[in-house]
Every structure is written in structure tokens, then in C-alpha cells.
PDB file of C-alpha atoms and ligand atoms in Angstrom:
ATOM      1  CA  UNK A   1     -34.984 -13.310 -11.924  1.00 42.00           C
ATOM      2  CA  UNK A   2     -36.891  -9.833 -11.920  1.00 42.00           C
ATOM      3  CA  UNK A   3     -33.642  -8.338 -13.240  1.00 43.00           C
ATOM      4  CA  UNK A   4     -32.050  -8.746 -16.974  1.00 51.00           C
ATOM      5  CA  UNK A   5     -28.665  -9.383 -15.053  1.00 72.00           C
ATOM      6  CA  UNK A   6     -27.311  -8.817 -11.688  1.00 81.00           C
ATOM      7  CA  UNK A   7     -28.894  -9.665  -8.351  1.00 88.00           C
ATOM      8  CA  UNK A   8     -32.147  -8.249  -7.432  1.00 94.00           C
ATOM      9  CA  UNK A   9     -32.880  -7.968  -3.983  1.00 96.00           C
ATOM     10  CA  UNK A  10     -36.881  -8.300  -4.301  1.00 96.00           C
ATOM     11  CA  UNK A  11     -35.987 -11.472  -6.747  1.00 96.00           C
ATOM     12  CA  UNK A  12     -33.400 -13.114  -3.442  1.00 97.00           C
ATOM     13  CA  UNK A  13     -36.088 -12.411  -0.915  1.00 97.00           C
ATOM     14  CA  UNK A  14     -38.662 -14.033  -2.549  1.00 97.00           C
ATOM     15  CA  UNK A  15     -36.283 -17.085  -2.852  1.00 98.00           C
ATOM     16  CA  UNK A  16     -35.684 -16.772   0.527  1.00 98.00           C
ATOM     17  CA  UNK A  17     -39.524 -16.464   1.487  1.00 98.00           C
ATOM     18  CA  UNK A  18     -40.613 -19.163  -0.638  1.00 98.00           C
ATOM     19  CA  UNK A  19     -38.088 -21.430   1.961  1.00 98.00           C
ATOM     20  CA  UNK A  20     -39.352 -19.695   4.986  1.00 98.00           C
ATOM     21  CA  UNK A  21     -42.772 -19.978   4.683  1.00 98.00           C
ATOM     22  CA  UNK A  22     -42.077 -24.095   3.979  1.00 98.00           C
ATOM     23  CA  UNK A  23     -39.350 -24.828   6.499  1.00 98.00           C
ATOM     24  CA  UNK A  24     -40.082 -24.777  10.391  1.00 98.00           C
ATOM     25  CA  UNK A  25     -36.202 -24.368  10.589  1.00 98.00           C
ATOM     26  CA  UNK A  26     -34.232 -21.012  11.144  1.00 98.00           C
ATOM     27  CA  UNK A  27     -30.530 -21.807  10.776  1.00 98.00           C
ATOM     28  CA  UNK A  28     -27.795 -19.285  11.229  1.00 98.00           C
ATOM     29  CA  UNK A  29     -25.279 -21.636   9.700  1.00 98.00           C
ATOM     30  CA  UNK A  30     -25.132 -22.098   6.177  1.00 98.00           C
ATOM     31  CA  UNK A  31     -23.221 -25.567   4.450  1.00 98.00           C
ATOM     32  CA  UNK A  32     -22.211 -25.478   0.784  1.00 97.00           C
ATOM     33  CA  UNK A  33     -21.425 -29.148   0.265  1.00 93.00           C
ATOM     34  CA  UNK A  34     -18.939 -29.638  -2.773  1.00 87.00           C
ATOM     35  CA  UNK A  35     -18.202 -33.262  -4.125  1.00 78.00           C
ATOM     36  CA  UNK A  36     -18.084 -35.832  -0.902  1.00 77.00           C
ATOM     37  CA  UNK A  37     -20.365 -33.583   1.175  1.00 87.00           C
ATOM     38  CA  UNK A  38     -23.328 -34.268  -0.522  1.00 85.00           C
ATOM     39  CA  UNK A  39     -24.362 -37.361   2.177  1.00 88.00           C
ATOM     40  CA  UNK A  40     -23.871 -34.745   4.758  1.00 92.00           C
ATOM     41  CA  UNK A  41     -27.695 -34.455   4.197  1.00 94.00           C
ATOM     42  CA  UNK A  42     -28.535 -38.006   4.928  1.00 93.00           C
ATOM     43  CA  UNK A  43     -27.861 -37.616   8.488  1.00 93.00           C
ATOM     44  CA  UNK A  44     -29.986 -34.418   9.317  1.00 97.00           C
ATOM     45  CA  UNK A  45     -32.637 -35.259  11.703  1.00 97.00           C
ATOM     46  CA  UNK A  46     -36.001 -33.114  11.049  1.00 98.00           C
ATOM     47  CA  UNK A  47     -35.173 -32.960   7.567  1.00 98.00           C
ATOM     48  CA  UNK A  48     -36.830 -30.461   4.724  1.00 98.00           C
ATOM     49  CA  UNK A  49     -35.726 -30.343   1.855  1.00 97.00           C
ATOM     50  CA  UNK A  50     -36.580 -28.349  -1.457  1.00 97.00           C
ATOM     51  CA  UNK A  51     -35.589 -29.041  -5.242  1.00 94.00           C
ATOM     52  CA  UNK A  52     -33.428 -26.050  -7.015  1.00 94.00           C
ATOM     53  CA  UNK A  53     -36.014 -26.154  -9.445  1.00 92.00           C
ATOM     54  CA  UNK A  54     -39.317 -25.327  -7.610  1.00 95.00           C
ATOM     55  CA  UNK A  55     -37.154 -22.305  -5.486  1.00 96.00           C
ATOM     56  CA  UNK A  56     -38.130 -19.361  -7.208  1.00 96.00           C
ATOM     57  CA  UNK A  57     -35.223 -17.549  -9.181  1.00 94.00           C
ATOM     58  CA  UNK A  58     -32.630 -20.011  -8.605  1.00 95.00           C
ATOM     59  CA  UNK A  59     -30.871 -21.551 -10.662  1.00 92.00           C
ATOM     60  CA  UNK A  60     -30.721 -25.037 -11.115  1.00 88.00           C
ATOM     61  CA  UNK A  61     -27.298 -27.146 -11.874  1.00 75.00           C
ATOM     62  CA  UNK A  62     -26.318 -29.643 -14.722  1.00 69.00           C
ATOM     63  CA  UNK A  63     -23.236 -31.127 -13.638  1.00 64.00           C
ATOM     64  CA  UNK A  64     -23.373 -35.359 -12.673  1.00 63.00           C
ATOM     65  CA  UNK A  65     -22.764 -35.505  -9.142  1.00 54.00           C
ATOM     66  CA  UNK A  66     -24.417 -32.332  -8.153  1.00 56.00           C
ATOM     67  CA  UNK A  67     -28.041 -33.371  -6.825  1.00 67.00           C
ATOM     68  CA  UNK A  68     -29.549 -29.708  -6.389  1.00 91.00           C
ATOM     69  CA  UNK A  69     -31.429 -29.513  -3.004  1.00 94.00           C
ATOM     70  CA  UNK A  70     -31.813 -26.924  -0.325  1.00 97.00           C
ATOM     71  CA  UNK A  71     -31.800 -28.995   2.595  1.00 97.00           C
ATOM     72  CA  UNK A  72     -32.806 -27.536   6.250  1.00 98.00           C
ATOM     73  CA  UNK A  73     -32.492 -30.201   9.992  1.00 98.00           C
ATOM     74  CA  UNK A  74     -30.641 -30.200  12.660  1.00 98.00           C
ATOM     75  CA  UNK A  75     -26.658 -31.538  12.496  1.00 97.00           C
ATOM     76  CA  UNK A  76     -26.187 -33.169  16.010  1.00 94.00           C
ATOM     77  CA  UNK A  77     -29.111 -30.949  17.091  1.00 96.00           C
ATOM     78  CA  UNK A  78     -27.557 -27.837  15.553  1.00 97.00           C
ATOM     79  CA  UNK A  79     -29.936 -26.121  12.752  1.00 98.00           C
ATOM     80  CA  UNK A  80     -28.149 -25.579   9.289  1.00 98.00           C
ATOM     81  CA  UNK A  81     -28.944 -24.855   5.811  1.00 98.00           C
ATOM     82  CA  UNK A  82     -27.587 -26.857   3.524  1.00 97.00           C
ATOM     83  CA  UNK A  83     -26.845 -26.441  -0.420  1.00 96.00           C
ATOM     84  CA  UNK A  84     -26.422 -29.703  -1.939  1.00 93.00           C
ATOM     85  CA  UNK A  85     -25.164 -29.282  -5.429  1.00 89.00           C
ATOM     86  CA  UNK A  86     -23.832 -25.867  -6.635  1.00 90.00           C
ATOM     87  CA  UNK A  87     -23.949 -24.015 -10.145  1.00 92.00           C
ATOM     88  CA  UNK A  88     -20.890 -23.599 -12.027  1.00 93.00           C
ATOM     89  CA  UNK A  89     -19.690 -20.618 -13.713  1.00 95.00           C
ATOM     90  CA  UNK A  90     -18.662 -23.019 -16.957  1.00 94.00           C
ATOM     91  CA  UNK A  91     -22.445 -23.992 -17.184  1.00 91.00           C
ATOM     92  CA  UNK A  92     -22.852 -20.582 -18.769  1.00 92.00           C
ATOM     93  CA  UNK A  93     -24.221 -18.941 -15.918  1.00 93.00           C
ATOM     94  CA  UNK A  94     -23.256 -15.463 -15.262  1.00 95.00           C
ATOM     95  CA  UNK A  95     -20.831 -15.493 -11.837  1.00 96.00           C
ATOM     96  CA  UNK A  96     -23.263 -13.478  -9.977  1.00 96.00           C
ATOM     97  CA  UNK A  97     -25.941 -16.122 -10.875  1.00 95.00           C
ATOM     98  CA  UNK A  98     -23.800 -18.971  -9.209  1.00 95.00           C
ATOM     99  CA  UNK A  99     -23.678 -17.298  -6.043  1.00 97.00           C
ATOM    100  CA  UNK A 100     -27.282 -16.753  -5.673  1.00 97.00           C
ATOM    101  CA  UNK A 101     -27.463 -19.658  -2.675  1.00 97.00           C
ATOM    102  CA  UNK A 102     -25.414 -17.680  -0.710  1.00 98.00           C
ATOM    103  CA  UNK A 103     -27.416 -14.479  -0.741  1.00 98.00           C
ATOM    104  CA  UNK A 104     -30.762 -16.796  -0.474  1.00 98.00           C
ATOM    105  CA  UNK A 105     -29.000 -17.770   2.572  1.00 98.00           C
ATOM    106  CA  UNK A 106     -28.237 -14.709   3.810  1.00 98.00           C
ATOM    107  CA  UNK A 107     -32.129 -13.426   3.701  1.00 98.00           C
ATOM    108  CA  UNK A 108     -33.178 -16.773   5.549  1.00 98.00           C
ATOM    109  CA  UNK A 109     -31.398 -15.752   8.383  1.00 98.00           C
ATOM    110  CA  UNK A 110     -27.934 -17.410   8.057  1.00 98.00           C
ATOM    111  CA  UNK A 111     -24.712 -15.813   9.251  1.00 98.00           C
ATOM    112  CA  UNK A 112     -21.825 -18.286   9.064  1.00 98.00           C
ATOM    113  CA  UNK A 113     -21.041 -20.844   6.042  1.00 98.00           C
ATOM    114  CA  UNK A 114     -19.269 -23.403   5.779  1.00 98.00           C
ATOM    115  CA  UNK A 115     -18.027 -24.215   1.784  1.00 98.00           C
ATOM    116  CA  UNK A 116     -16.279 -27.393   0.672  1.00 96.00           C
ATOM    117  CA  UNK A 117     -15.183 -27.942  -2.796  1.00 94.00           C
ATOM    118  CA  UNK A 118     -12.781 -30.619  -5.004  1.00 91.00           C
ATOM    119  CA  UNK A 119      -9.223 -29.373  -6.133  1.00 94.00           C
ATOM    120  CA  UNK A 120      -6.409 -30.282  -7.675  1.00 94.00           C
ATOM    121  CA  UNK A 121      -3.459 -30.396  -5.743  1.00 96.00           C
ATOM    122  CA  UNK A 122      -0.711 -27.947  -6.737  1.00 97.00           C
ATOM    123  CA  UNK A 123       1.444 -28.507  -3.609  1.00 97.00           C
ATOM    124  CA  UNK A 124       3.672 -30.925  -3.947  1.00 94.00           C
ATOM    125  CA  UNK A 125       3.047 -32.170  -0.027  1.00 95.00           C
ATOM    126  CA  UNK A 126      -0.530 -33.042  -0.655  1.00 95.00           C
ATOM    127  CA  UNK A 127      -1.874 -36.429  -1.401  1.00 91.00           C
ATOM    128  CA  UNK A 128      -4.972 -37.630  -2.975  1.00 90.00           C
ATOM    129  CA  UNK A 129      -7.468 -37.639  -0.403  1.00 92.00           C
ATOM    130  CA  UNK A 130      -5.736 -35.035   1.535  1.00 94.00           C
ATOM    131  CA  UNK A 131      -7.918 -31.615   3.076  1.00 96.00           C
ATOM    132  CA  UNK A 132      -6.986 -28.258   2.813  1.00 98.00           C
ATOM    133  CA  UNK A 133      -8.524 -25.754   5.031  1.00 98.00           C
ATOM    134  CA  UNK A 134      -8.432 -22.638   2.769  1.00 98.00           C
ATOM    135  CA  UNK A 135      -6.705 -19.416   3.948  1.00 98.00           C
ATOM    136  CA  UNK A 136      -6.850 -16.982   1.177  1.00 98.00           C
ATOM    137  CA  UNK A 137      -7.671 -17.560  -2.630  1.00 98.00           C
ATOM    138  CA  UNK A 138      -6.573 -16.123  -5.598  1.00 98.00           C
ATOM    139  CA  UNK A 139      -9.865 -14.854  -7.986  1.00 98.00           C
ATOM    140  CA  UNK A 140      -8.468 -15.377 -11.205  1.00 98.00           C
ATOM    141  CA  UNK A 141     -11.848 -14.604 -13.183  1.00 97.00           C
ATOM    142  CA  UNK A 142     -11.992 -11.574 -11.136  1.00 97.00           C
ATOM    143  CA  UNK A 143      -8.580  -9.997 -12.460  1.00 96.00           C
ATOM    144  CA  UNK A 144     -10.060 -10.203 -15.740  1.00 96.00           C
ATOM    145  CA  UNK A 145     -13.560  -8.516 -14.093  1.00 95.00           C
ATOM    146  CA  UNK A 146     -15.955 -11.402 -14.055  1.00 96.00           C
ATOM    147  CA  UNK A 147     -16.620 -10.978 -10.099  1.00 96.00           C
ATOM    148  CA  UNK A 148     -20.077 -11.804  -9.039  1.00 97.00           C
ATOM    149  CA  UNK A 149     -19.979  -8.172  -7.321  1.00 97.00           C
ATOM    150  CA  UNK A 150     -19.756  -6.688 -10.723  1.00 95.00           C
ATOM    151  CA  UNK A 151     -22.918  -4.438 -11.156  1.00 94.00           C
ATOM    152  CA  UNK A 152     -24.960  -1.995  -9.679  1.00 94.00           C
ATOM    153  CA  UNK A 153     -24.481  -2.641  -6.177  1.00 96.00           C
ATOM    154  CA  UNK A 154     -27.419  -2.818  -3.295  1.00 96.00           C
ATOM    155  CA  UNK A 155     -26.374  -1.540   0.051  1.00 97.00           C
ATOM    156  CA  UNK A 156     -28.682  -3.756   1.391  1.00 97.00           C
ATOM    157  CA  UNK A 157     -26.455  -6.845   0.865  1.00 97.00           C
ATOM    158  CA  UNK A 158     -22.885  -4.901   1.718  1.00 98.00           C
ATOM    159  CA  UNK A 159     -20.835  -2.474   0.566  1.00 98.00           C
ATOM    160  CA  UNK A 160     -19.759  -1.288  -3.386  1.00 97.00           C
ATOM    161  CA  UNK A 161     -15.614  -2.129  -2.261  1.00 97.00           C
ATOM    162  CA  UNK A 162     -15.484  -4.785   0.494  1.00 98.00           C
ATOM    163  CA  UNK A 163     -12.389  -5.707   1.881  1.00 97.00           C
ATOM    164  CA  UNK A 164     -11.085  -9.616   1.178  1.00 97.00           C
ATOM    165  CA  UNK A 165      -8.194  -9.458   3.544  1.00 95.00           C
ATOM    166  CA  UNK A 166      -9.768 -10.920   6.072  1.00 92.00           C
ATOM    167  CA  UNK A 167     -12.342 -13.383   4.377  1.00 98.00           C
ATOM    168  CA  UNK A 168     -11.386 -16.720   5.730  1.00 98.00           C
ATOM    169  CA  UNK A 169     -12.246 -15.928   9.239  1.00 98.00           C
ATOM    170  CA  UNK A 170      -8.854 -16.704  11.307  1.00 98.00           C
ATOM    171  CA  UNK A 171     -10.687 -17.818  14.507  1.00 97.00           C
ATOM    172  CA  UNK A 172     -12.576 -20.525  12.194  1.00 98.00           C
ATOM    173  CA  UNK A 173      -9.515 -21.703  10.834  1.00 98.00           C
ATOM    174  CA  UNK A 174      -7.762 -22.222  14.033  1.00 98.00           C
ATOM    175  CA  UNK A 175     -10.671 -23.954  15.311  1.00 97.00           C
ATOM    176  CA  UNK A 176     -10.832 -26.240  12.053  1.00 98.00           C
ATOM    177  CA  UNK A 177      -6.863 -27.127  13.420  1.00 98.00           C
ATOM    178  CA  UNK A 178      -8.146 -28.068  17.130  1.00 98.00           C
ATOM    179  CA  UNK A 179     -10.778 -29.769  15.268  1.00 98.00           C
ATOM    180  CA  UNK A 180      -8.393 -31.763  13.175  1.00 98.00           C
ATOM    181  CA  UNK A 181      -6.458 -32.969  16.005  1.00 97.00           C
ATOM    182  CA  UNK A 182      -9.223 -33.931  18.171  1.00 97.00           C
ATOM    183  CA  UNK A 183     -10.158 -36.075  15.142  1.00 97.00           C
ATOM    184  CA  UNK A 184      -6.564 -37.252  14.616  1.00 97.00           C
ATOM    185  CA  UNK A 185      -6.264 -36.539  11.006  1.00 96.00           C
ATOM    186  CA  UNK A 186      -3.772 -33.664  11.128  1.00 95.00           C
ATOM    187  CA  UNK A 187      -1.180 -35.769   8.812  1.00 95.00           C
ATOM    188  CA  UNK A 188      -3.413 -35.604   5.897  1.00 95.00           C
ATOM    189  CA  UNK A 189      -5.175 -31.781   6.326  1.00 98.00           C
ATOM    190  CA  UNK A 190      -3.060 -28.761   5.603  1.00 98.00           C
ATOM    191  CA  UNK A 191      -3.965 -25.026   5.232  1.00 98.00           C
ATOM    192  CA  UNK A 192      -3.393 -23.355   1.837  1.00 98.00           C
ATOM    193  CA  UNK A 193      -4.309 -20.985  -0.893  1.00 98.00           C
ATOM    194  CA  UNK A 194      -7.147 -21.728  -3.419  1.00 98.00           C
ATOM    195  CA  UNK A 195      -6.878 -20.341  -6.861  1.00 98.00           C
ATOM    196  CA  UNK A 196     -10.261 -20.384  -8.924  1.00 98.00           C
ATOM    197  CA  UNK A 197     -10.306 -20.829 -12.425  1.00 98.00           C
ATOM    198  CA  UNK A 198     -13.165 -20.814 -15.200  1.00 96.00           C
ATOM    199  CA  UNK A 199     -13.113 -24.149 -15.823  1.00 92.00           C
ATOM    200  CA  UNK A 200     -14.488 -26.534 -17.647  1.00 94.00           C
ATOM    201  CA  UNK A 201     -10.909 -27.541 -19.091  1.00 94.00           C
ATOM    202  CA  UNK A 202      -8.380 -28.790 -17.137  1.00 92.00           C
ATOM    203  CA  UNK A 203      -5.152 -26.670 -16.632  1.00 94.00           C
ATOM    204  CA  UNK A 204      -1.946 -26.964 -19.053  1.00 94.00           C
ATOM    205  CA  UNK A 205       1.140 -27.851 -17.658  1.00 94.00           C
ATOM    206  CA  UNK A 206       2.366 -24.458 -18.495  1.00 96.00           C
ATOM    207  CA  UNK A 207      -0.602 -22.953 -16.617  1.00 97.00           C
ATOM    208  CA  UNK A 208      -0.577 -25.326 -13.357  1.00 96.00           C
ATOM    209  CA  UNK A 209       3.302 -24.161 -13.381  1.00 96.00           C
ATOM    210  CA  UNK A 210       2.441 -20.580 -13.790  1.00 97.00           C
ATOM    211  CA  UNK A 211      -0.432 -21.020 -10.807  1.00 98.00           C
ATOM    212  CA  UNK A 212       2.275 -22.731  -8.506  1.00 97.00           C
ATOM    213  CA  UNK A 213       4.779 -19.775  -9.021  1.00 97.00           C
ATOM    214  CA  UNK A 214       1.832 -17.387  -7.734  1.00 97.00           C
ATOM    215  CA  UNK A 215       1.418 -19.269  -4.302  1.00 98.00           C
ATOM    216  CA  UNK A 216      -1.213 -21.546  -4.642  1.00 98.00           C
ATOM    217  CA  UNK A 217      -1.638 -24.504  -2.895  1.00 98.00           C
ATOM    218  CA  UNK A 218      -5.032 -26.337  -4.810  1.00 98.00           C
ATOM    219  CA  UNK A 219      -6.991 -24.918  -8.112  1.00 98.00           C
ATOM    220  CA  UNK A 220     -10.990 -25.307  -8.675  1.00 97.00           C
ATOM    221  CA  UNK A 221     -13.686 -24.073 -10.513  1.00 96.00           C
ATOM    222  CA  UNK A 222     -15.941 -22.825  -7.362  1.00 96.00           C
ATOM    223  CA  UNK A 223     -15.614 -21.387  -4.465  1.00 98.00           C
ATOM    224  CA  UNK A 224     -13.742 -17.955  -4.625  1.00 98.00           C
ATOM    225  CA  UNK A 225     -17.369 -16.297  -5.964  1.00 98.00           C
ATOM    226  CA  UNK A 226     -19.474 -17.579  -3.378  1.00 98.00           C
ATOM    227  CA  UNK A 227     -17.160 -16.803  -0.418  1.00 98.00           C
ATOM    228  CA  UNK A 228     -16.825 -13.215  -2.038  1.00 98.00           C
ATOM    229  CA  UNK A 229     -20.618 -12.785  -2.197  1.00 98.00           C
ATOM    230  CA  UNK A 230     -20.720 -13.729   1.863  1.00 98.00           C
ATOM    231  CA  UNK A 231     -17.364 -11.716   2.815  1.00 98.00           C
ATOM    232  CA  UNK A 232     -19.875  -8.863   1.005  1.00 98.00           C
ATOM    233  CA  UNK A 233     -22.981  -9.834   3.074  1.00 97.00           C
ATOM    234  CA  UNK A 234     -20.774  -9.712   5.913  1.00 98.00           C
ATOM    235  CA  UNK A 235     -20.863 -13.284   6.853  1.00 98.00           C
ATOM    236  CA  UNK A 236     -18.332 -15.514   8.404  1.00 98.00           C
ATOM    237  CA  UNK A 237     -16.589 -18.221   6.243  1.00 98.00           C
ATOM    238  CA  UNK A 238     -15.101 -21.373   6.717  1.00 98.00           C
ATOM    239  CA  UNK A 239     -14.548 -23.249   3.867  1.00 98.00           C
ATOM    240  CA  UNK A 240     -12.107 -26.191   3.303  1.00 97.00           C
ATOM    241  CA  UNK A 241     -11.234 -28.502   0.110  1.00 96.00           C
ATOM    242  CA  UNK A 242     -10.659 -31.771  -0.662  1.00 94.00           C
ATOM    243  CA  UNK A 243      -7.668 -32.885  -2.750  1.00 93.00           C
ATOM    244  CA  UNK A 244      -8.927 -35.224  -5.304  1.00 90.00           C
ATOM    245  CA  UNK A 245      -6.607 -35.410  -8.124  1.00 88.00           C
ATOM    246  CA  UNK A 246      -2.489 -34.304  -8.033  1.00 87.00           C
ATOM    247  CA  UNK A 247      -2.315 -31.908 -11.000  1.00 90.00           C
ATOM    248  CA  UNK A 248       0.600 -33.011 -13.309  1.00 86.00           C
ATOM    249  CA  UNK A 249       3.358 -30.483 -13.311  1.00 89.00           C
ATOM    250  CA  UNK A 250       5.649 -32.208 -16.094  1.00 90.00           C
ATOM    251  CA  UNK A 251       4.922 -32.429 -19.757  1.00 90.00           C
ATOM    252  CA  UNK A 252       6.629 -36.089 -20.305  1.00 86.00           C
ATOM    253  CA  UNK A 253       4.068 -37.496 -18.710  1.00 79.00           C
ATOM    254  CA  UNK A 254       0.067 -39.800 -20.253  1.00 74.00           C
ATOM    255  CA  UNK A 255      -1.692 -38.656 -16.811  1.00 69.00           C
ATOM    256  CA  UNK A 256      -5.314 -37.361 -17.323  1.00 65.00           C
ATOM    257  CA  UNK A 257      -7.157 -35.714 -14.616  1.00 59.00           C
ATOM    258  CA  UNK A 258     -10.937 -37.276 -14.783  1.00 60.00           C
ATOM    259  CA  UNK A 259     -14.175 -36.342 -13.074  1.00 63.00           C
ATOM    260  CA  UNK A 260     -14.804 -39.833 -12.174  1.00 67.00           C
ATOM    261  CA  UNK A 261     -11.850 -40.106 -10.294  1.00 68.00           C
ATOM    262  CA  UNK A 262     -12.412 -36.937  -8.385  1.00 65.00           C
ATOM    263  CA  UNK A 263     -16.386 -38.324  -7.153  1.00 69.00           C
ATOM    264  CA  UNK A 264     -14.446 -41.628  -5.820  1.00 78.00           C
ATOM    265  CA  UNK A 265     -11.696 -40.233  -3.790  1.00 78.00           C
ATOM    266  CA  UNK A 266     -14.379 -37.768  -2.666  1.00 76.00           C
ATOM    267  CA  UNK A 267     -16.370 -40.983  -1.853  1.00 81.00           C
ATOM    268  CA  UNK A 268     -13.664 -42.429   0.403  1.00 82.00           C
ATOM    269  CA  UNK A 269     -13.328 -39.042   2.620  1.00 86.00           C
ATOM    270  CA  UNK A 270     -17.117 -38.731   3.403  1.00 89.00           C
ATOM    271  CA  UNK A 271     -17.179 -39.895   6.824  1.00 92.00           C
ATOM    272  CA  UNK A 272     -14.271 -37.618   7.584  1.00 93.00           C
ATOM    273  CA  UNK A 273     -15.396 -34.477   5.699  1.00 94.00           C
ATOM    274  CA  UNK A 274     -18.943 -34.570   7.638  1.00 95.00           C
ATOM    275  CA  UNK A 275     -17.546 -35.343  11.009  1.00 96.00           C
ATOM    276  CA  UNK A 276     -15.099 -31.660  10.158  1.00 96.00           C
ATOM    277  CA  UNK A 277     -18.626 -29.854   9.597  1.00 97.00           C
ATOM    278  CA  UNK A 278     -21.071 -31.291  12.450  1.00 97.00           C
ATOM    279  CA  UNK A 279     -17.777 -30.383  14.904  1.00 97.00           C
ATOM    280  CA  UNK A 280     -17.194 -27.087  13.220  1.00 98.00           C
ATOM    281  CA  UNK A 281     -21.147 -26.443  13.090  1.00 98.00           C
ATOM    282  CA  UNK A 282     -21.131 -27.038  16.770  1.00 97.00           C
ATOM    283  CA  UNK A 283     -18.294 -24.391  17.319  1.00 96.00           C
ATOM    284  CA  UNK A 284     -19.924 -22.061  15.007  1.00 96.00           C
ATOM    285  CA  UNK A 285     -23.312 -21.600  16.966  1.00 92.00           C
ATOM    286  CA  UNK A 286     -21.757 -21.250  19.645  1.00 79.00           C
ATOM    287  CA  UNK A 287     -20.225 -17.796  18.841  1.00 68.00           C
TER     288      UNK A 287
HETATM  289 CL1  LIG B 301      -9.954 -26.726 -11.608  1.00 94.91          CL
HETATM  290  N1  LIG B 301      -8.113 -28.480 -11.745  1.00 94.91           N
HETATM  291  C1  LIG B 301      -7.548 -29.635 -11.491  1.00 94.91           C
HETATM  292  N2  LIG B 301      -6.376 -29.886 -12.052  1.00 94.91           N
HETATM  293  N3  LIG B 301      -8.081 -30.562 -10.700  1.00 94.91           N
HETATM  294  C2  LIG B 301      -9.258 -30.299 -10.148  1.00 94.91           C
HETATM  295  C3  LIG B 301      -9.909 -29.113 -10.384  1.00 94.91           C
HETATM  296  C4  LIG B 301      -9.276 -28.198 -11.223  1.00 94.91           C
HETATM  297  N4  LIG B 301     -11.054 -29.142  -9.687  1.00 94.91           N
HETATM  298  C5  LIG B 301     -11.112 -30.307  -9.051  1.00 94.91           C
HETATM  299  N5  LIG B 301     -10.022 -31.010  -9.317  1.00 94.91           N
END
């Protein structure tokens, strides 16, 4: 990155040229895949795909699990841009830095992402295994002013202040519901607030109590940054999690939330997960 810290247009668009110069592709839909998603790729036809760490400027991740690959093809014959693997802010990058796909994706052409992440569930109606098409989020890092927006700010991506009331797109999420329904999986999907947290530690029982009394439904480490980055860009957003672990809201209790446990349940919901995005994906490019 041209820049000591904060984005640098120049820096994003030669990301974004390196791509387009390589990829016949010119997809206006853009597909964070979080835990689960990552086969998502395996059935794109036309595929190209591109390592993190031969992209110029962006930044590559650590965490087992997360492959990092920009792959490009056609989902049921629609064109999309897919992340597979995502940086964390608890890797030690600097928030901004972690949101860098999304603004790569923006300068490639894309105009509508789709996000899907791994949470805890806080609600005491979800299950293990369960979806939760996000409505709002809480950006706990941001309260205590680690946004990725923080920085000089380039008009060329969006405004200084952009409004957040709005930033999962309603028409999106009521087309995730018809979605669900045609699919027959409404028992197990719900619609909820996502709080974000720092990570890498799990939550306290004092603290998953404390993020229950706020209003929120799941709690994850991703997310919140990269769908504020697009709301700024001005994209559309649709972005959905999957419950992999029930947080444990009672101190008598040997329970231990474990990353192994969150890449099997993920494992189990695959099929379902990618048949949400190709349908969504087709609704998207539509409109
Ligand atoms: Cl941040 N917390 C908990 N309790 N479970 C999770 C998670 C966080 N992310 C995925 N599963």
C-alpha cells in the first residue's frame, strides 16, 4: 500500500486493474464467503481465480480455514466476484486494511455483495446450524473509533458521514425470506442483529449477557467493517450468518466454544448456504 495507513485510492485501483486486465469477467455482484461458503467456488463455471498474495496491495489472511482467493465465473450463468477467505481485524491488521476486498470490488465494477460470516448464537431461538439473515449490526470497535472509515476520507469512494440506517438493503432481505421459503428452510433461518467484536477471544459470560441486553441476536469478529466500507461506496448489501456455536449464557457451566466445531457445522450447511446465494445472485442482477 502506497499509503503509511488508510486507503489509497491509486493503491485500490491498481488492485483492481491487476484483476481486470487477467479476468475476462465483469461482475456487478460481489460474494464474501465466510466459513461454509468457501465451496461456493467449486461450482463456478468459467472459473479465474487469483491468490491474495500475487494481488497487489492486498492483504493476505492467516487464519486455518480461510483459503485466500479472488475468484471470478459465472453462478448459474450469473457473473460474480467472489472473496474466498477474509482478513481479520485480530490478525493485527488495521480495520481499514480488512476491508480492502470490498473497495477492490467496488473499482472492478461490482455493485451488490453478498457477505456470509460464522456467529455465535445469542438468541435463545437459534440452533446450531441455524441462518440468520442480518438486519442491522451493532459496531462495537467502532464506538471505541476503530471504524475502517477512520481517516482522511476520498470522495471518490463516498461520503466523510454516511448514513447506516439503511445498510442492509430491505428489498434484499425480503427477497432472502421468499427465497427461504421457496427452498423450504424457513424453520431454521431467522432475521436478526449482528454485533461485531475484536475478537480473537471468545466472549465472557458477563459480556455475552451484556451483548444480549443490547439487542443482539448473533456476535462475530467480521462483517460490520466490510458492510460499512460498501454502505460508504454506495453499494447494496445482503449479507446473512450462519449459527455455528450457542454462546453459553450461564457461568455453572464446562462448555467451550472451539473453532473446529464452528468449520464442521459450517460443513453440514454448505449445500444450503450456496443454493441462498446462486438464488439471491439471480435476484440481484436482475435489479
Ligand atoms: Cl465472536 N463469538 C462466539 N461466541 N461464537 C462465535 C463467534 C464469536 N464467531 C463465530 N462464532
Amino acid at each position: 500500500m502506497a499509503a503509511a495507513e488508510g486507503f489509497d485510492y491509486n493503491a485500490i485501483k491498481d488492485s483492481a486493474n491487476y484483476l481486470l486486465d487477467r479476468t475476462k469477467h465483469r461482475p456487478t455482484i460481489g460474494i464474501i464467503c465466510g466459513s461454509g461458503l468457501g465451496s461456493l467456488v467449486d461450482h463456478l463455471t468459467e472459473r479465474e481465480s487469483f491468490s491474495y498474495e500475487d494481488i497487489p496491495n492486498f492483504p493476505v489472511s492467516t487464519v486455518h480455514g480461510h483459503d485466500g482467493r479472488v475468484v471470478f465465473g459465472l453462478l448459474n450463468g450469473v457473473p460474480v466476484m467472489c472473496m474466498k477467505g477474509r482478513v481479520h481485524r485480530y490478525e493485527g491488521y488495521p480495520m481499514w486494511k480488512t476491508t480492502v476486498p470490498i473497495r477492490v470490488m467496488r473499482l472492478v465494477g461490482v455493485s451488490d455483495v453478498i457477505i456470509s460470516t460464522a456467529t455465535g448464537g445469542l438468541n435463545r431461538g437459534y440452533k446450531i446450524g441455524d441462518v440468520m439473515i442480518i438486519k442491522d449490526h451493532i459496531n462495537m470497535p467502532g464506538f471505541s473509533g476503530d471504524s475502517p472509515l477512520v481517516g482522511k476520507n476520498d470522495e471518490r469512494f463516498g461520503p466523510r458521514f454516511p448514513g447506516m440506517s439503511n445498510a442492509y438493503d430491505k428489498q434484499l432481505r425480503q427477497e432472502a425470506k421468499n427465497v427461504v421459503k421457496e427452498m423450504g428452510i424457513e424453520e431454521s433461518v431467522h432475521e436478526g442483529v449482528y454485533v461485531m467484536l475484536g475478537g480473537p477471544s471468545y466472549e465472557t459470560v458477563a459480556e455475552l449477557r451484556l451483548l444480549r441486553l443490547l439487542g443482539a441476536d448473533a456476535v462475530g469478529m467480521s462483517t460490520v467493517a466490510e458492510v460499512v466500507v460498501a454502505r460508504h461506496c454506495g453499494m447494496r448489501v445482503f449479507a446473512f450468518s450462519l449459527i455455528t456455536n450457542k454462546c453459553i449464557m450461564d457461568w455453572d457451566t464446562d462448555d467451550e466454544p472451539l473453532h473446529t466445531e464452528v468449520i464442521a457445522v459450517a460443513e453440514q450447511r454448505k449445500h444450503h448456504l450456496q443454493e441462498l446465494v446462486a438464488r439471491m445472485a439471480a435476484r440481484m442482477v436482475q435489479k
